[in-house]
PDB file of C-alpha atoms in Angstrom:
ATOM      1  CA  UNK A1165       0.000   0.000   0.000  1.00 36.00           C
ATOM      2  CA  UNK A1166       1.168   3.498  -0.796  1.00 35.00           C
ATOM      3  CA  UNK A1167       1.767   5.160   2.578  1.00 36.00           C
ATOM      4  CA  UNK A1168       1.077   8.643   1.230  1.00 33.00           C
ATOM      5  CA  UNK A1169      -2.337   7.533   0.022  1.00 31.00           C
ATOM      6  CA  UNK A1170      -3.319   5.860   3.281  1.00 34.00           C
ATOM      7  CA  UNK A1171      -5.673   7.867   5.519  1.00 31.00           C
ATOM      8  CA  UNK A1172      -3.826   6.540   8.565  1.00 32.00           C
ATOM      9  CA  UNK A1173      -0.709   8.384   7.536  1.00 38.00           C
ATOM     10  CA  UNK A1174      -1.951  11.611   5.984  1.00 38.00           C
ATOM     11  CA  UNK A1175       1.617  12.656   5.170  1.00 37.00           C
ATOM     12  CA  UNK A1176       1.192  14.065   1.676  1.00 39.00           C
ATOM     13  CA  UNK A1177       1.415  17.716   2.783  1.00 42.00           C
ATOM     14  CA  UNK A1178       3.989  17.158   5.509  1.00 44.00           C
ATOM     15  CA  UNK A1179       7.636  18.195   5.411  1.00 48.00           C
ATOM     16  CA  UNK A1180      10.711  16.411   6.822  1.00 45.00           C
ATOM     17  CA  UNK A1181      10.778  19.049   9.582  1.00 46.00           C
ATOM     18  CA  UNK A1182       7.184  18.166  10.519  1.00 52.00           C
ATOM     19  CA  UNK A1183       8.152  14.514  10.858  1.00 53.00           C
ATOM     20  CA  UNK A1184      11.213  15.421  12.934  1.00 64.00           C
ATOM     21  CA  UNK A1185       8.986  17.358  15.326  1.00 64.00           C
ATOM     22  CA  UNK A1186       6.611  14.409  15.551  1.00 73.00           C
ATOM     23  CA  UNK A1187       9.456  12.100  16.519  1.00 81.00           C
ATOM     24  CA  UNK A1188      10.777  14.531  19.129  1.00 85.00           C
ATOM     25  CA  UNK A1189       7.349  14.884  20.738  1.00 91.00           C
ATOM     26  CA  UNK A1190       6.364  11.231  20.736  1.00 95.00           C
ATOM     27  CA  UNK A1191       9.607   9.255  20.914  1.00 96.00           C
ATOM     28  CA  UNK A1192      11.737  10.148  23.932  1.00 96.00           C
ATOM     29  CA  UNK A1193      15.212   8.623  23.836  1.00 96.00           C
ATOM     30  CA  UNK A1194      15.330   7.947  20.113  1.00 95.00           C
ATOM     31  CA  UNK A1195      18.957   8.271  19.022  1.00 94.00           C
ATOM     32  CA  UNK A1196      20.337   8.236  22.581  1.00 95.00           C
ATOM     33  CA  UNK A1197      22.283   5.040  21.858  1.00 95.00           C
ATOM     34  CA  UNK A1198      23.248   5.260  18.179  1.00 94.00           C
ATOM     35  CA  UNK A1199      25.313   2.067  18.319  1.00 93.00           C
ATOM     36  CA  UNK A1200      22.506  -0.006  19.786  1.00 95.00           C
ATOM     37  CA  UNK A1201      21.488  -3.051  17.784  1.00 94.00           C
ATOM     38  CA  UNK A1202      17.891  -3.073  19.080  1.00 96.00           C
ATOM     39  CA  UNK A1203      15.224  -0.491  19.926  1.00 97.00           C
ATOM     40  CA  UNK A1204      12.740  -1.123  22.705  1.00 98.00           C
ATOM     41  CA  UNK A1205       9.613   1.039  22.367  1.00 98.00           C
ATOM     42  CA  UNK A1206       7.582   1.246  25.591  1.00 98.00           C
ATOM     43  CA  UNK A1207       3.969   2.446  25.832  1.00 98.00           C
ATOM     44  CA  UNK A1208       2.508   3.544  29.210  1.00 97.00           C
ATOM     45  CA  UNK A1209      -0.663   2.621  31.069  1.00 96.00           C
ATOM     46  CA  UNK A1210      -3.827   4.738  31.418  1.00 95.00           C
ATOM     47  CA  UNK A1211      -3.003   7.942  33.253  1.00 93.00           C
ATOM     48  CA  UNK A1212       0.722   7.217  33.051  1.00 93.00           C
ATOM     49  CA  UNK A1213       3.579   8.711  31.108  1.00 93.00           C
ATOM     50  CA  UNK A1214       7.214   8.017  30.282  1.00 95.00           C
ATOM     51  CA  UNK A1215       8.279   8.443  33.920  1.00 94.00           C
ATOM     52  CA  UNK A1216       6.915   4.942  34.546  1.00 94.00           C
ATOM     53  CA  UNK A1217       9.982   3.590  32.761  1.00 96.00           C
ATOM     54  CA  UNK A1218      12.637   5.865  34.259  1.00 93.00           C
ATOM     55  CA  UNK A1219      14.536   2.974  35.885  1.00 93.00           C
ATOM     56  CA  UNK A1220      14.728   0.822  32.775  1.00 96.00           C
ATOM     57  CA  UNK A1221      17.973   2.300  31.367  1.00 93.00           C
ATOM     58  CA  UNK A1222      19.674   1.159  34.580  1.00 93.00           C
ATOM     59  CA  UNK A1223      19.263  -2.520  33.721  1.00 94.00           C
ATOM     60  CA  UNK A1224      19.113  -2.461  29.931  1.00 96.00           C
ATOM     61  CA  UNK A1225      22.440  -3.132  28.158  1.00 94.00           C
ATOM     62  CA  UNK A1226      24.056  -0.466  25.974  1.00 93.00           C
ATOM     63  CA  UNK A1227      23.133  -2.518  22.917  1.00 94.00           C
ATOM     64  CA  UNK A1228      19.438  -1.744  23.556  1.00 96.00           C
ATOM     65  CA  UNK A1229      18.036   1.749  23.013  1.00 97.00           C
ATOM     66  CA  UNK A1230      14.985   2.539  25.138  1.00 98.00           C
ATOM     67  CA  UNK A1231      12.406   4.677  23.319  1.00 98.00           C
ATOM     68  CA  UNK A1232       9.628   5.863  25.607  1.00 97.00           C
ATOM     69  CA  UNK A1233       6.409   6.845  23.852  1.00 97.00           C
ATOM     70  CA  UNK A1234       5.084  10.104  25.313  1.00 96.00           C
ATOM     71  CA  UNK A1235       1.352  10.419  24.755  1.00 96.00           C
ATOM     72  CA  UNK A1236      -0.432  13.797  24.677  1.00 94.00           C
ATOM     73  CA  UNK A1237      -2.110  15.077  27.831  1.00 91.00           C
ATOM     74  CA  UNK A1238       0.680  14.188  30.265  1.00 90.00           C
ATOM     75  CA  UNK A1239       4.219  15.091  31.249  1.00 87.00           C
ATOM     76  CA  UNK A1240       5.745  17.727  29.001  1.00 90.00           C
ATOM     77  CA  UNK A1241       2.686  17.351  26.726  1.00 93.00           C
ATOM     78  CA  UNK A1242       0.069  17.888  29.437  1.00 90.00           C
ATOM     79  CA  UNK A1243      -1.428  20.931  27.675  1.00 92.00           C
ATOM     80  CA  UNK A1244      -2.173  18.875  24.544  1.00 93.00           C
ATOM     81  CA  UNK A1245      -5.394  16.963  24.023  1.00 92.00           C
ATOM     82  CA  UNK A1246      -5.427  13.196  24.021  1.00 91.00           C
ATOM     83  CA  UNK A1247      -6.593  11.894  20.618  1.00 93.00           C
ATOM     84  CA  UNK A1248     -10.312  11.193  20.762  1.00 92.00           C
ATOM     85  CA  UNK A1249     -10.123   7.815  19.030  1.00 95.00           C
ATOM     86  CA  UNK A1250      -7.682   4.994  18.525  1.00 96.00           C
ATOM     87  CA  UNK A1251      -7.644   5.795  14.800  1.00 95.00           C
ATOM     88  CA  UNK A1252      -6.398   9.326  15.520  1.00 96.00           C
ATOM     89  CA  UNK A1253      -3.821   8.031  17.983  1.00 96.00           C
ATOM     90  CA  UNK A1254      -2.427   5.492  15.544  1.00 96.00           C
ATOM     91  CA  UNK A1255      -2.402   7.973  12.674  1.00 95.00           C
ATOM     92  CA  UNK A1256      -0.106  10.255  14.663  1.00 95.00           C
ATOM     93  CA  UNK A1257       2.081   7.392  15.866  1.00 96.00           C
ATOM     94  CA  UNK A1258       2.581   6.044  12.358  1.00 96.00           C
ATOM     95  CA  UNK A1259       3.943   9.443  11.340  1.00 94.00           C
ATOM     96  CA  UNK A1260       6.251   9.542  14.343  1.00 94.00           C
ATOM     97  CA  UNK A1261       7.498   5.952  14.178  1.00 95.00           C
ATOM     98  CA  UNK A1262       7.723   5.083  10.497  1.00 91.00           C
ATOM     99  CA  UNK A1263      11.266   6.436  10.093  1.00 90.00           C
ATOM    100  CA  UNK A1264      12.451   4.906  13.382  1.00 95.00           C
ATOM    101  CA  UNK A1265      12.170   1.320  12.183  1.00 95.00           C
ATOM    102  CA  UNK A1266      15.613   1.147  10.589  1.00 94.00           C
ATOM    103  CA  UNK A1267      16.881  -1.472  13.039  1.00 94.00           C
ATOM    104  CA  UNK A1268      15.331  -4.450  14.851  1.00 95.00           C
ATOM    105  CA  UNK A1269      12.797  -3.353  17.446  1.00 96.00           C
ATOM    106  CA  UNK A1270      10.516  -4.598  20.201  1.00 97.00           C
ATOM    107  CA  UNK A1271       7.175  -3.157  21.329  1.00 98.00           C
ATOM    108  CA  UNK A1272       6.329  -3.307  25.040  1.00 98.00           C
ATOM    109  CA  UNK A1273       2.859  -2.092  25.966  1.00 98.00           C
ATOM    110  CA  UNK A1274       1.629  -1.831  29.532  1.00 98.00           C
ATOM    111  CA  UNK A1275      -2.140  -2.017  30.084  1.00 97.00           C
ATOM    112  CA  UNK A1276      -3.590   0.719  27.812  1.00 97.00           C
ATOM    113  CA  UNK A1277      -0.175   0.893  26.163  1.00 98.00           C
ATOM    114  CA  UNK A1278      -0.555  -2.683  24.926  1.00 98.00           C
ATOM    115  CA  UNK A1279      -3.796  -1.839  23.137  1.00 97.00           C
ATOM    116  CA  UNK A1280      -2.179   1.155  21.441  1.00 98.00           C
ATOM    117  CA  UNK A1281       0.933  -0.810  20.499  1.00 98.00           C
ATOM    118  CA  UNK A1282      -1.150  -3.666  19.082  1.00 97.00           C
ATOM    119  CA  UNK A1283      -3.281  -1.391  16.910  1.00 96.00           C
ATOM    120  CA  UNK A1284      -0.166   0.440  15.734  1.00 97.00           C
ATOM    121  CA  UNK A1285       1.377  -2.863  14.654  1.00 97.00           C
ATOM    122  CA  UNK A1286      -1.786  -3.695  12.739  1.00 95.00           C
ATOM    123  CA  UNK A1287      -1.322  -0.498  10.774  1.00 95.00           C
ATOM    124  CA  UNK A1288       2.366  -1.207  10.233  1.00 96.00           C
ATOM    125  CA  UNK A1289       1.348  -4.501   8.679  1.00 93.00           C
ATOM    126  CA  UNK A1290      -1.258  -2.919   6.407  1.00 93.00           C
ATOM    127  CA  UNK A1291       1.255  -0.311   5.258  1.00 94.00           C
ATOM    128  CA  UNK A1292       3.978  -2.860   4.614  1.00 94.00           C
ATOM    129  CA  UNK A1293       6.206  -1.397   7.338  1.00 95.00           C
ATOM    130  CA  UNK A1294       8.636  -3.410   9.417  1.00 95.00           C
ATOM    131  CA  UNK A1295       7.304  -5.741  12.087  1.00 94.00           C
ATOM    132  CA  UNK A1296       8.878  -6.094  15.535  1.00 96.00           C
ATOM    133  CA  UNK A1297      11.077  -8.922  16.681  1.00 96.00           C
ATOM    134  CA  UNK A1298       8.686  -9.219  19.625  1.00 97.00           C
ATOM    135  CA  UNK A1299       5.459  -7.670  20.888  1.00 98.00           C
ATOM    136  CA  UNK A1300       5.004  -7.767  24.657  1.00 98.00           C
ATOM    137  CA  UNK A1301       1.566  -7.153  26.186  1.00 98.00           C
ATOM    138  CA  UNK A1302       1.786  -6.628  29.951  1.00 98.00           C
ATOM    139  CA  UNK A1303      -1.090  -6.245  32.442  1.00 97.00           C
ATOM    140  CA  UNK A1304      -3.580  -6.112  29.594  1.00 97.00           C
ATOM    141  CA  UNK A1305      -6.361  -8.355  28.360  1.00 96.00           C
ATOM    142  CA  UNK A1306      -6.606  -8.623  24.565  1.00 95.00           C
ATOM    143  CA  UNK A1307      -9.098  -6.251  22.910  1.00 94.00           C
ATOM    144  CA  UNK A1308     -11.984  -8.708  22.598  1.00 91.00           C
ATOM    145  CA  UNK A1309     -11.752  -9.544  26.329  1.00 91.00           C
ATOM    146  CA  UNK A1310     -11.023  -6.010  27.521  1.00 84.00           C
ATOM    147  CA  UNK A1311     -14.498  -5.300  28.873  1.00 80.00           C
ATOM    148  CA  UNK A1312     -14.578  -2.685  31.620  1.00 87.00           C
ATOM    149  CA  UNK A1313     -17.728  -0.486  31.890  1.00 92.00           C
ATOM    150  CA  UNK A1314     -15.804   2.603  32.968  1.00 95.00           C
ATOM    151  CA  UNK A1315     -18.380   4.947  31.444  1.00 94.00           C
ATOM    152  CA  UNK A1316     -21.068   3.510  33.733  1.00 95.00           C
ATOM    153  CA  UNK A1317     -19.002   4.043  36.893  1.00 95.00           C
ATOM    154  CA  UNK A1318     -18.887   7.039  39.168  1.00 95.00           C
ATOM    155  CA  UNK A1319     -15.533   8.596  40.026  1.00 94.00           C
ATOM    156  CA  UNK A1320     -15.660   6.923  43.420  1.00 93.00           C
ATOM    157  CA  UNK A1321     -16.291   3.517  41.845  1.00 94.00           C
ATOM    158  CA  UNK A1322     -13.374   3.951  39.424  1.00 93.00           C
ATOM    159  CA  UNK A1323     -11.051   4.840  42.287  1.00 91.00           C
ATOM    160  CA  UNK A1324     -12.266   1.818  44.226  1.00 90.00           C
ATOM    161  CA  UNK A1325     -11.542  -0.534  41.319  1.00 91.00           C
ATOM    162  CA  UNK A1326      -8.088   0.935  40.815  1.00 88.00           C
ATOM    163  CA  UNK A1327      -7.058   0.923  44.473  1.00 86.00           C
ATOM    164  CA  UNK A1328      -8.177  -2.694  44.823  1.00 85.00           C
ATOM    165  CA  UNK A1329      -6.214  -3.704  41.730  1.00 86.00           C
ATOM    166  CA  UNK A1330      -2.845  -3.494  43.482  1.00 85.00           C
ATOM    167  CA  UNK A1331      -1.616  -2.939  47.024  1.00 82.00           C
ATOM    168  CA  UNK A1332       1.076  -0.623  45.572  1.00 81.00           C
ATOM    169  CA  UNK A1333      -1.599   1.881  44.570  1.00 81.00           C
ATOM    170  CA  UNK A1334      -3.083   1.825  48.064  1.00 78.00           C
ATOM    171  CA  UNK A1335       0.074   3.536  49.313  1.00 81.00           C
ATOM    172  CA  UNK A1336      -0.599   6.619  47.162  1.00 86.00           C
ATOM    173  CA  UNK A1337      -2.533   9.391  48.978  1.00 87.00           C
ATOM    174  CA  UNK A1338      -6.179   9.536  47.964  1.00 85.00           C
ATOM    175  CA  UNK A1339      -5.882  13.265  47.237  1.00 88.00           C
ATOM    176  CA  UNK A1340      -3.149  12.551  44.696  1.00 88.00           C
ATOM    177  CA  UNK A1341      -5.288   9.926  42.974  1.00 88.00           C
ATOM    178  CA  UNK A1342      -8.231  12.323  42.891  1.00 90.00           C
ATOM    179  CA  UNK A1343      -6.075  15.040  41.329  1.00 90.00           C
ATOM    180  CA  UNK A1344      -5.015  12.682  38.548  1.00 90.00           C
ATOM    181  CA  UNK A1345      -8.436  11.081  38.074  1.00 93.00           C
ATOM    182  CA  UNK A1346      -9.562  13.293  35.157  1.00 92.00           C
ATOM    183  CA  UNK A1347      -6.590  12.159  33.051  1.00 92.00           C
ATOM    184  CA  UNK A1348      -6.944   8.544  34.174  1.00 94.00           C
ATOM    185  CA  UNK A1349     -10.656   8.533  33.417  1.00 95.00           C
ATOM    186  CA  UNK A1350     -10.140  10.060  29.980  1.00 95.00           C
ATOM    187  CA  UNK A1351      -7.676   7.293  29.140  1.00 96.00           C
ATOM    188  CA  UNK A1352      -9.995   4.592  30.495  1.00 96.00           C
ATOM    189  CA  UNK A1353     -12.884   5.885  28.365  1.00 96.00           C
ATOM    190  CA  UNK A1354     -10.525   5.975  25.371  1.00 96.00           C
ATOM    191  CA  UNK A1355      -9.780   2.274  25.930  1.00 96.00           C
ATOM    192  CA  UNK A1356     -13.443   1.418  26.429  1.00 95.00           C
ATOM    193  CA  UNK A1357     -14.491   3.121  23.182  1.00 95.00           C
ATOM    194  CA  UNK A1358     -11.813   1.232  21.270  1.00 94.00           C
ATOM    195  CA  UNK A1359     -12.447  -2.211  22.728  1.00 92.00           C
ATOM    196  CA  UNK A1360     -16.204  -1.916  22.263  1.00 89.00           C
ATOM    197  CA  UNK A1361     -15.527  -1.758  18.529  1.00 85.00           C
ATOM    198  CA  UNK A1362     -13.526  -5.011  18.593  1.00 82.00           C
ATOM    199  CA  UNK A1363     -15.859  -8.001  18.472  1.00 71.00           C
ATOM    200  CA  UNK A1364     -13.344 -10.679  17.475  1.00 72.00           C
ATOM    201  CA  UNK A1365      -9.736 -11.237  16.489  1.00 76.00           C
ATOM    202  CA  UNK A1366      -8.989  -9.502  13.196  1.00 74.00           C
ATOM    203  CA  UNK A1367      -5.812  -9.797  11.100  1.00 83.00           C
ATOM    204  CA  UNK A1368      -3.149 -11.765  12.948  1.00 93.00           C
ATOM    205  CA  UNK A1369       0.219 -10.294  13.765  1.00 95.00           C
ATOM    206  CA  UNK A1370       3.154 -12.088  12.203  1.00 94.00           C
ATOM    207  CA  UNK A1371       5.574 -11.436  15.066  1.00 96.00           C
ATOM    208  CA  UNK A1372       6.113 -13.445  18.266  1.00 96.00           C
ATOM    209  CA  UNK A1373       4.071 -12.307  21.250  1.00 97.00           C
ATOM    210  CA  UNK A1374       4.916 -12.381  24.942  1.00 98.00           C
ATOM    211  CA  UNK A1375       2.434 -11.700  27.723  1.00 98.00           C
ATOM    212  CA  UNK A1376       3.184 -10.785  31.326  1.00 98.00           C
ATOM    213  CA  UNK A1377       0.444 -10.760  33.934  1.00 98.00           C
ATOM    214  CA  UNK A1378       0.216 -10.184  37.672  1.00 96.00           C
ATOM    215  CA  UNK A1379      -1.094 -13.120  39.661  1.00 96.00           C
ATOM    216  CA  UNK A1380      -3.095 -10.767  41.909  1.00 94.00           C
ATOM    217  CA  UNK A1381      -4.312  -8.452  39.119  1.00 94.00           C
ATOM    218  CA  UNK A1382      -8.096  -8.086  39.193  1.00 91.00           C
ATOM    219  CA  UNK A1383      -8.225  -5.601  36.308  1.00 93.00           C
ATOM    220  CA  UNK A1384      -6.381  -7.821  33.817  1.00 95.00           C
ATOM    221  CA  UNK A1385      -6.585 -11.385  35.207  1.00 95.00           C
ATOM    222  CA  UNK A1386      -3.856 -13.762  34.087  1.00 96.00           C
ATOM    223  CA  UNK A1387      -6.384 -16.117  32.467  1.00 96.00           C
ATOM    224  CA  UNK A1388      -7.453 -13.336  30.113  1.00 96.00           C
ATOM    225  CA  UNK A1389      -4.010 -11.890  29.441  1.00 97.00           C
ATOM    226  CA  UNK A1390      -2.685 -15.176  28.100  1.00 95.00           C
ATOM    227  CA  UNK A1391      -5.421 -15.109  25.426  1.00 96.00           C
ATOM    228  CA  UNK A1392      -3.174 -12.808  23.361  1.00 97.00           C
ATOM    229  CA  UNK A1393      -1.955 -16.035  21.752  1.00 96.00           C
ATOM    230  CA  UNK A1394      -5.000 -15.730  19.469  1.00 95.00           C
ATOM    231  CA  UNK A1395      -3.585 -12.534  17.940  1.00 96.00           C
ATOM    232  CA  UNK A1396      -0.491 -13.891  16.249  1.00 96.00           C
ATOM    233  CA  UNK A1397       0.406 -16.512  13.685  1.00 95.00           C
ATOM    234  CA  UNK A1398       3.807 -16.844  15.370  1.00 96.00           C
ATOM    235  CA  UNK A1399       4.709 -18.111  18.824  1.00 96.00           C
ATOM    236  CA  UNK A1400       3.341 -16.794  22.106  1.00 97.00           C
ATOM    237  CA  UNK A1401       5.018 -17.093  25.506  1.00 97.00           C
ATOM    238  CA  UNK A1402       3.186 -16.200  28.712  1.00 97.00           C
ATOM    239  CA  UNK A1403       4.550 -15.264  32.122  1.00 97.00           C
ATOM    240  CA  UNK A1404       2.575 -14.821  35.329  1.00 97.00           C
ATOM    241  CA  UNK A1405       4.446 -13.086  38.136  1.00 97.00           C
ATOM    242  CA  UNK A1406       3.711 -12.021  41.687  1.00 95.00           C
ATOM    243  CA  UNK A1407       1.936  -8.685  41.855  1.00 94.00           C
ATOM    244  CA  UNK A1408      -1.196  -6.731  41.076  1.00 94.00           C
ATOM    245  CA  UNK A1409      -1.995  -4.481  38.148  1.00 94.00           C
ATOM    246  CA  UNK A1410       1.008  -2.222  38.729  1.00 95.00           C
ATOM    247  CA  UNK A1411       3.760  -4.832  39.067  1.00 95.00           C
ATOM    248  CA  UNK A1412       5.696  -2.574  36.693  1.00 96.00           C
ATOM    249  CA  UNK A1413       6.840  -0.572  39.713  1.00 93.00           C
ATOM    250  CA  UNK A1414       7.829  -3.190  42.255  1.00 91.00           C
ATOM    251  CA  UNK A1415       8.395  -6.563  40.615  1.00 94.00           C
ATOM    252  CA  UNK A1416      11.982  -7.859  40.653  1.00 94.00           C
ATOM    253  CA  UNK A1417      10.870 -10.517  38.176  1.00 96.00           C
ATOM    254  CA  UNK A1418       9.975  -8.129  35.361  1.00 97.00           C
ATOM    255  CA  UNK A1419      13.539  -6.994  34.470  1.00 96.00           C
ATOM    256  CA  UNK A1420      14.730 -10.601  34.570  1.00 96.00           C
ATOM    257  CA  UNK A1421      12.006 -11.725  32.181  1.00 97.00           C
ATOM    258  CA  UNK A1422      12.652  -8.844  29.808  1.00 97.00           C
ATOM    259  CA  UNK A1423      16.409  -9.401  29.752  1.00 95.00           C
ATOM    260  CA  UNK A1424      15.974 -13.117  29.154  1.00 95.00           C
ATOM    261  CA  UNK A1425      13.632 -12.497  26.217  1.00 94.00           C
ATOM    262  CA  UNK A1426      15.747  -9.700  24.739  1.00 95.00           C
ATOM    263  CA  UNK A1427      19.032 -11.575  24.956  1.00 92.00           C
ATOM    264  CA  UNK A1428      18.614 -13.583  21.723  1.00 92.00           C
ATOM    265  CA  UNK A1429      17.765 -10.357  19.878  1.00 91.00           C
ATOM    266  CA  UNK A1430      20.937  -8.534  20.886  1.00 87.00           C
ATOM    267  CA  UNK A1431      24.526  -8.943  19.800  1.00 65.00           C
ATOM    268  CA  UNK A1432      25.671  -9.887  23.288  1.00 48.00           C
ATOM    269  CA  UNK A1433      26.574 -13.258  24.759  1.00 45.00           C
ATOM    270  CA  UNK A1434      24.942 -12.799  28.142  1.00 41.00           C
ATOM    271  CA  UNK A1435      23.648 -10.276  30.616  1.00 45.00           C
ATOM    272  CA  UNK A1436      25.306  -9.644  33.955  1.00 41.00           C
TER     273      UNK A1436
END
């Protein structure tokens, strides 16, 4: 398919400078390790931003470049509006990412981030763009099983669901959660609108898939997370580790799993 003619790209009137600005806004860390043999793109959870992955460079080898995807409406982009639909989100991400696929890469999506990463890969496939060496969906049920009636819940009910999803979140002051609730809720409604449109598995990915779930996660139960195997024609490996929905922040198992899975993709013999 001609990328310029695809409505997902909409790049016909864009200049190289426009695309450079897109990359700078969306892809934090791109080019930080020019000699890296692999890029690891990470997509945050609902209400989260790139700060969720601030510790990752500490345990990733120099041969892996971490690219954190900064979504609008948070962090240094907090004054920007979150795209209203998944189609708008993916359209912008295709523009930002299409020229950053010049070396092997991995997509890691956490909760909402996994849904965005998956839909982005679907568009990559339709456009004939490169596919990742691995797609990792963490703390996220696949689209057809991602059924949370957030729009029918009051703010108090949403907070109750979230605080019961992980003991880690219970340590955050309620006032802080309430301050961030508008952004969290907007992201949750974004996910709900997208998943309501997905009735079954569509075109299969051609890349390997890995899932990681928290054994105590009530939002994305392990039994549902492992169903991502239905979304690829390649292999699927599933891991279930100790923790609730936000094991990203306190699980010592997560870095070990990631390093073990990345090792074959990097030009290194072993990790320390």
